PDB file of C-alpha atoms and ligand atoms in Angstrom:
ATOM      1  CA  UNK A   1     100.994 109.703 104.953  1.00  0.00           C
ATOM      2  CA  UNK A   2      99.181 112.946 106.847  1.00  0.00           C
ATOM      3  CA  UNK A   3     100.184 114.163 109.728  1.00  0.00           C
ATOM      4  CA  UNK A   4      97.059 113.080 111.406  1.00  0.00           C
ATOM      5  CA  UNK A   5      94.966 110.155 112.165  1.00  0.00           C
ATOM      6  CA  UNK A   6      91.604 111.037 110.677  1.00  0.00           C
ATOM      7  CA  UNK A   7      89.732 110.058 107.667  1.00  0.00           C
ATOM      8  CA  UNK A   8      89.962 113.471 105.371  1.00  0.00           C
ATOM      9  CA  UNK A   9      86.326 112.359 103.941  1.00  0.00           C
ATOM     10  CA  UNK A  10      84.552 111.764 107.522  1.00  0.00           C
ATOM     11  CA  UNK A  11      86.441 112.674 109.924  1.00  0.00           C
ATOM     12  CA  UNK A  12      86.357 109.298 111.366  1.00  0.00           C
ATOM     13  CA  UNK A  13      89.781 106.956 112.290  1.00  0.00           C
ATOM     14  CA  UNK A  14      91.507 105.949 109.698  1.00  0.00           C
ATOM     15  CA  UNK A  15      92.689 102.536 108.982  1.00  0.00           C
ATOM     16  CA  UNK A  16      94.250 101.300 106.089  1.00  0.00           C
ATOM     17  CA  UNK A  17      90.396  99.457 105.113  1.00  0.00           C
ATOM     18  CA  UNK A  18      88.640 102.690 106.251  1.00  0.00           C
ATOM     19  CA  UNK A  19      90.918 104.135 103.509  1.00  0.00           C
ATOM     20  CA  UNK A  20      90.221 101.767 100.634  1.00  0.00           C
ATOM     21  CA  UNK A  21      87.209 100.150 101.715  1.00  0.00           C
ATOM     22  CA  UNK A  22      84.660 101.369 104.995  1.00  0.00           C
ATOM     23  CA  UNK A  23      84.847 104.913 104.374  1.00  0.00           C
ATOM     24  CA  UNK A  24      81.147 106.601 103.291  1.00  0.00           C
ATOM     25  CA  UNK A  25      82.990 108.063 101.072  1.00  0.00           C
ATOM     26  CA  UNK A  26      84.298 105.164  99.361  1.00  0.00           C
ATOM     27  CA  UNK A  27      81.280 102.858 100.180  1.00  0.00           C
ATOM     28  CA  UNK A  28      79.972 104.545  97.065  1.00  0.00           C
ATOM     29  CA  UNK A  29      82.884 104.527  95.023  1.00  0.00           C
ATOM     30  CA  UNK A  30      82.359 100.752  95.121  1.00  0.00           C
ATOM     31  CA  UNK A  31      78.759 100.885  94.394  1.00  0.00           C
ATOM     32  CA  UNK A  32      79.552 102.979  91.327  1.00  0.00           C
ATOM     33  CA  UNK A  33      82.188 100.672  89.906  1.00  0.00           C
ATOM     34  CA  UNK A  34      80.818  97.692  87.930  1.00  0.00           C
ATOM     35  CA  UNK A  35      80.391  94.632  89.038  1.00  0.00           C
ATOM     36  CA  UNK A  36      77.783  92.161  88.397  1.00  0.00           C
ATOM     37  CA  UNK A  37      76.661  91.367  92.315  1.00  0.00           C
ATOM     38  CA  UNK A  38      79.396  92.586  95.164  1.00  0.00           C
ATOM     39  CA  UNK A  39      79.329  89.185  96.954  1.00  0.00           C
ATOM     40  CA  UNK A  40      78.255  89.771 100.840  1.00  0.00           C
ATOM     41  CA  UNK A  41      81.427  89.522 102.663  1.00  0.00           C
ATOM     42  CA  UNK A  42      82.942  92.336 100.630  1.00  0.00           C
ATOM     43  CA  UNK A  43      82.662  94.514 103.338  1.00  0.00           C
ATOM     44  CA  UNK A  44      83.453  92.051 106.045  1.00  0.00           C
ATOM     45  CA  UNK A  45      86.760  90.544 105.145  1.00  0.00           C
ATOM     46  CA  UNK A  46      90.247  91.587 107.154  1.00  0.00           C
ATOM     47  CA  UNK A  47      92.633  93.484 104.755  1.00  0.00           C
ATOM     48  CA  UNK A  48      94.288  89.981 103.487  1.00  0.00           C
ATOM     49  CA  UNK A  49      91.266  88.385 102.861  1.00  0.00           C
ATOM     50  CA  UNK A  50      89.668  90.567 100.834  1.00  0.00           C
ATOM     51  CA  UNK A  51      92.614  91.810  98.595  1.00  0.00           C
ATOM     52  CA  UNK A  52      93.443  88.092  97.591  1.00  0.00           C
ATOM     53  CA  UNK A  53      90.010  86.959  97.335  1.00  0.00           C
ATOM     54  CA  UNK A  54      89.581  90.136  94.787  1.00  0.00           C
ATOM     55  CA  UNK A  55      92.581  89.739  93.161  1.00  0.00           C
ATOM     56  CA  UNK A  56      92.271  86.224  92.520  1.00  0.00           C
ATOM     57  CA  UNK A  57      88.393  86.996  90.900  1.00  0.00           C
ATOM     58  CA  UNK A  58      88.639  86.399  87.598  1.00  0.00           C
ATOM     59  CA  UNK A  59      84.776  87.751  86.476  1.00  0.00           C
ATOM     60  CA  UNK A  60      84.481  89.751  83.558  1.00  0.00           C
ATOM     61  CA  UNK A  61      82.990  93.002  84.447  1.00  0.00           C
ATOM     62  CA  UNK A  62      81.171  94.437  81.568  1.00  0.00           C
ATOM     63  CA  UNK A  63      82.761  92.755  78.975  1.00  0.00           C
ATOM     64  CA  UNK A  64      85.458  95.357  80.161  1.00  0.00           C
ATOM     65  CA  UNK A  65      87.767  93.638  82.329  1.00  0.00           C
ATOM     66  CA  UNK A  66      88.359  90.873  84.804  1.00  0.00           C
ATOM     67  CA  UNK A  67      87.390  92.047  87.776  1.00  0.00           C
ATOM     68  CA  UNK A  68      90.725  91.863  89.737  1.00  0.00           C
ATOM     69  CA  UNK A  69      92.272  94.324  87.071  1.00  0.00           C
ATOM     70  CA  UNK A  70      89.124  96.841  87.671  1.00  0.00           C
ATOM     71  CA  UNK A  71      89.905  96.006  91.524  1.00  0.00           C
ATOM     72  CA  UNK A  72      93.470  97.046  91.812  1.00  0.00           C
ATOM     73  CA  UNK A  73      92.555 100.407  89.726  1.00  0.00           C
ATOM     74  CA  UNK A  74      89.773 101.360  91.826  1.00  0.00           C
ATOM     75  CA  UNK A  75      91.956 101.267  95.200  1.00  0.00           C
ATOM     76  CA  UNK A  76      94.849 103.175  92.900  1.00  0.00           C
ATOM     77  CA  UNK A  77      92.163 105.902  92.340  1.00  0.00           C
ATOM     78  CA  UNK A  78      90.466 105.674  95.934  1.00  0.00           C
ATOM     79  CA  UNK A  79      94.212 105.943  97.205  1.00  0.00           C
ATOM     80  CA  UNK A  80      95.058 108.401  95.133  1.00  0.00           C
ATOM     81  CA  UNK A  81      91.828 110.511  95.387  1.00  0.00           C
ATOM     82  CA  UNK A  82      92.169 110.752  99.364  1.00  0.00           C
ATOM     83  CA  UNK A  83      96.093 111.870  99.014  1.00  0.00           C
ATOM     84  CA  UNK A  84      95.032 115.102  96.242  1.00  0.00           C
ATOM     85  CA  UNK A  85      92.587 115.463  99.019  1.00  0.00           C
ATOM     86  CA  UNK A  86      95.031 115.683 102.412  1.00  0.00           C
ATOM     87  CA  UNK A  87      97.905 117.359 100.272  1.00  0.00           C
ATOM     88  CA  UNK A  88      96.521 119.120  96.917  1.00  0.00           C
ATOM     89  CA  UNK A  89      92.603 120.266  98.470  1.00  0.00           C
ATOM     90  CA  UNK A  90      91.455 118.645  95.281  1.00  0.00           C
ATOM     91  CA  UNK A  91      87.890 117.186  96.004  1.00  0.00           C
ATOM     92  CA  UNK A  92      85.909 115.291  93.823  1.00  0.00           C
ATOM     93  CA  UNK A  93      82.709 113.450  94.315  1.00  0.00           C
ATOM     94  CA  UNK A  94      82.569 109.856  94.057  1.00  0.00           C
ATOM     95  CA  UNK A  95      79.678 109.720  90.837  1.00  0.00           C
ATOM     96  CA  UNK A  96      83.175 111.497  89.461  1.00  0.00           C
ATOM     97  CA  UNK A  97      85.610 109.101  90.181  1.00  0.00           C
ATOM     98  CA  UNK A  98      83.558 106.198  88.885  1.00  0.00           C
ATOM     99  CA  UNK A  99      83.621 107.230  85.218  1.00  0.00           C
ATOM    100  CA  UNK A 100      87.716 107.930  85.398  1.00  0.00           C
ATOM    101  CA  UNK A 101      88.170 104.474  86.943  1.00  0.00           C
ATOM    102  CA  UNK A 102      86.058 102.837  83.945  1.00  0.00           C
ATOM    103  CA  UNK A 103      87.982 105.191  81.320  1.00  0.00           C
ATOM    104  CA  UNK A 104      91.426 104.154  82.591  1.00  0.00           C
ATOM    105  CA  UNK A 105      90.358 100.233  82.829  1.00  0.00           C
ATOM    106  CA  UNK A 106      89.290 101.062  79.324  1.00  0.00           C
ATOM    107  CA  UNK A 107      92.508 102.577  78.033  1.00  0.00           C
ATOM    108  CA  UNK A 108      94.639  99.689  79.747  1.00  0.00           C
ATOM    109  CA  UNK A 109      92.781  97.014  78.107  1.00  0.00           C
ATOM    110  CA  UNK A 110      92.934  99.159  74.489  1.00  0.00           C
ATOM    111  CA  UNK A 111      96.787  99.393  75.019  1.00  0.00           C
ATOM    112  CA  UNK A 112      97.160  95.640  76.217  1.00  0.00           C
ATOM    113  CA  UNK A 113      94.855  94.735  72.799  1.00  0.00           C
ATOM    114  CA  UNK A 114      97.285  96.868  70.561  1.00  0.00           C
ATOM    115  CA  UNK A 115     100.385  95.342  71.918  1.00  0.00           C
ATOM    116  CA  UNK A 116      98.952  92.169  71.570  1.00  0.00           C
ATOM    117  CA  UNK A 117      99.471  91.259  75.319  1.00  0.00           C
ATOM    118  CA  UNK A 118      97.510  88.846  77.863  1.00  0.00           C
ATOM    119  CA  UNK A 119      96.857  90.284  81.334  1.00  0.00           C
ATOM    120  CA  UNK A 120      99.495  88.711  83.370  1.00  0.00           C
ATOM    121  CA  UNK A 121      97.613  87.677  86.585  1.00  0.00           C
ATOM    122  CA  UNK A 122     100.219  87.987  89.031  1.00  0.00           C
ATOM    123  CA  UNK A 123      97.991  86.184  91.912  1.00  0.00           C
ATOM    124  CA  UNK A 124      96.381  83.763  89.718  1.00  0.00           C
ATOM    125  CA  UNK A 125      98.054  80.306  90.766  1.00  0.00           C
ATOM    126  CA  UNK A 126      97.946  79.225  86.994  1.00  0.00           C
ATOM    127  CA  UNK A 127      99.706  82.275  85.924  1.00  0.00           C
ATOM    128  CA  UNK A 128     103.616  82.421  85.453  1.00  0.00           C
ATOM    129  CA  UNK A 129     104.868  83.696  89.083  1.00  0.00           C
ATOM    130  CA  UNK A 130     106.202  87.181  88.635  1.00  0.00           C
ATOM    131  CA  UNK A 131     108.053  88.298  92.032  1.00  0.00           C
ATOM    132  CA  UNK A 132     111.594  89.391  92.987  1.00  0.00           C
ATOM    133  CA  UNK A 133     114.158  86.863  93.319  1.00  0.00           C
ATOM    134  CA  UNK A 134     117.101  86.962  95.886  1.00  0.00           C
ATOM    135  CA  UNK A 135     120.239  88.780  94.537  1.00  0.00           C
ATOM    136  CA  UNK A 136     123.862  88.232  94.868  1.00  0.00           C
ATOM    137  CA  UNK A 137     125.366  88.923  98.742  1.00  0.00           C
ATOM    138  CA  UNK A 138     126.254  92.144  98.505  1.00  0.00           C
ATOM    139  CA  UNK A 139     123.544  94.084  96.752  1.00  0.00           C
ATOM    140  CA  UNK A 140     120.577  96.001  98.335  1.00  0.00           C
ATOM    141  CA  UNK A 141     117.074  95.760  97.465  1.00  0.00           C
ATOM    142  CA  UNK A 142     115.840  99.337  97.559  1.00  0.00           C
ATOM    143  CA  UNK A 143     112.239 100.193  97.639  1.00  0.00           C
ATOM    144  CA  UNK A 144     110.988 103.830  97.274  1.00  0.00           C
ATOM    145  CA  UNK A 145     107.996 105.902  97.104  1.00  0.00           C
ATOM    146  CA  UNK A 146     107.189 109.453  96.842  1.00  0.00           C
ATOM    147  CA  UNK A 147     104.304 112.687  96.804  1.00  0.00           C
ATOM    148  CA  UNK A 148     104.344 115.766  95.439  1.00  0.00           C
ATOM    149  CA  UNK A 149     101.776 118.415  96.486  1.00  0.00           C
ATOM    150  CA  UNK A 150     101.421 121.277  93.658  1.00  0.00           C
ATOM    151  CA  UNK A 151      99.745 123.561  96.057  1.00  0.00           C
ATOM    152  CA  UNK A 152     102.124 123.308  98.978  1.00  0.00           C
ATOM    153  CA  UNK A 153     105.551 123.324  96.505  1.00  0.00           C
ATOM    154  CA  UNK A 154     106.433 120.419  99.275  1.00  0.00           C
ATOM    155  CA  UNK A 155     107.556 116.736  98.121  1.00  0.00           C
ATOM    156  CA  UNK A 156     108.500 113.685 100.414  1.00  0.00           C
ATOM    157  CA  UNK A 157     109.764 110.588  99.743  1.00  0.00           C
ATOM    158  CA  UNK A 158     110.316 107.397 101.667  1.00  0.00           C
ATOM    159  CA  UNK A 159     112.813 104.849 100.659  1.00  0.00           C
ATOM    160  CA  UNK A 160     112.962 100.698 102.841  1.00  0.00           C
ATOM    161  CA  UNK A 161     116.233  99.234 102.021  1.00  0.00           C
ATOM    162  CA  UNK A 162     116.873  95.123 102.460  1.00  0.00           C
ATOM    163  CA  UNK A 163     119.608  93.247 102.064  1.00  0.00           C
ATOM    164  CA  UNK A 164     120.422  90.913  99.189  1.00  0.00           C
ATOM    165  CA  UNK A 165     117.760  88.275 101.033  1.00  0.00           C
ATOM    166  CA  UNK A 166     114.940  90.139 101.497  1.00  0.00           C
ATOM    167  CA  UNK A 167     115.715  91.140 104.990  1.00  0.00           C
ATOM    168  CA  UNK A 168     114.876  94.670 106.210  1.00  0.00           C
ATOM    169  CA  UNK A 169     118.384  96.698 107.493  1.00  0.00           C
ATOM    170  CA  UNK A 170     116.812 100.476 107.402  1.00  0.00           C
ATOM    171  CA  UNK A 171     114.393 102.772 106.344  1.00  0.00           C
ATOM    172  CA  UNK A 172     114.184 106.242 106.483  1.00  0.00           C
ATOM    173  CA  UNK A 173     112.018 109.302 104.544  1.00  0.00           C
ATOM    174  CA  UNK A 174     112.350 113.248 103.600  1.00  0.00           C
TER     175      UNK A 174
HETATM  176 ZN1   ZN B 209      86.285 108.284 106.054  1.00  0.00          ZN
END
């Protein structure tokens, strides 16, 4: 997270899709990914809608990829992109990010062929459901996250903690 409320790229408000999605900036990330025909509500759908209807797409992209797999590794690198450019003042243009997000879909697919593994479709309602189960009372689910900026020497991390159910007790970051 910044310390302010505006789009890095345009200066504009940013909202979680203005991140990912509505941003110029990313507008042509997504035109430089593959994809056979981006249907017409891609850039209409609320946040829900259009992750699961993405996630669930199951179109080949290339030969490469399903599409949901090239999906999630686009917003990784859009996401990832926008926080080297708040915290490391790394910026790269989008006709650069396109050929990283095709090498890494590449080099997951290579790795899932040598290892002999199937994509696990985690939202696919055919596939094998792959979530976290309740624990024992008296354990604490922990979820945690942190950034690291090289330039600034300065790191932060944010940590949600839930009980054994699921349900939130406390969250707190440094
Ligand atoms: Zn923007």
């Amino acid at each position: 997270m910044a310390d302010f409320a505006d789009c890095p790229r345009c200066n504009k408000l940013e909202s979680t899709l203005h991140a990912i999605r509505d941003c110029p900036w990313v507008l042509l990330v997504w035109h430089g990914v593959p994809k056979s025909q981006i249907p017409s509500t891609f850039f209409c759908d609320n946040l829900q809608d259009w992750c699961c209807s993405n996630l669930f797409c199951s179109d080949q992209v290339l030969g490469l990829a399903e599409w949901s797999l090239v999906f999630g590794i686009t917003i990784d690198a859009i996401w990832r992109n926008r926080n080297q450019w708040i915290f490391d003042n790394l910026r790269i243009s989008p006709h650069h990010l396109c050929p990283k997000i095709l090498a890494r879909c590449r080099c997951i697919v290579k790795a899932m062929r040598q290892e002999n593994t199937t994509f696990v479709r985690i939202f696919h309602p055919n596939s094998p459901l792959i979530r976290w189960f309740p624990r024992e009372e008296g354990w604490v689910k922990i979820n945690l996250d942190g950034a690291y900026s090289v330039s600034a020497n300065l790191a932060s991390c944010g940590r949600v903690v839930r009980d054994h159910l699921g349900a939130f007790l406390f969250a707190y970051a440094n």
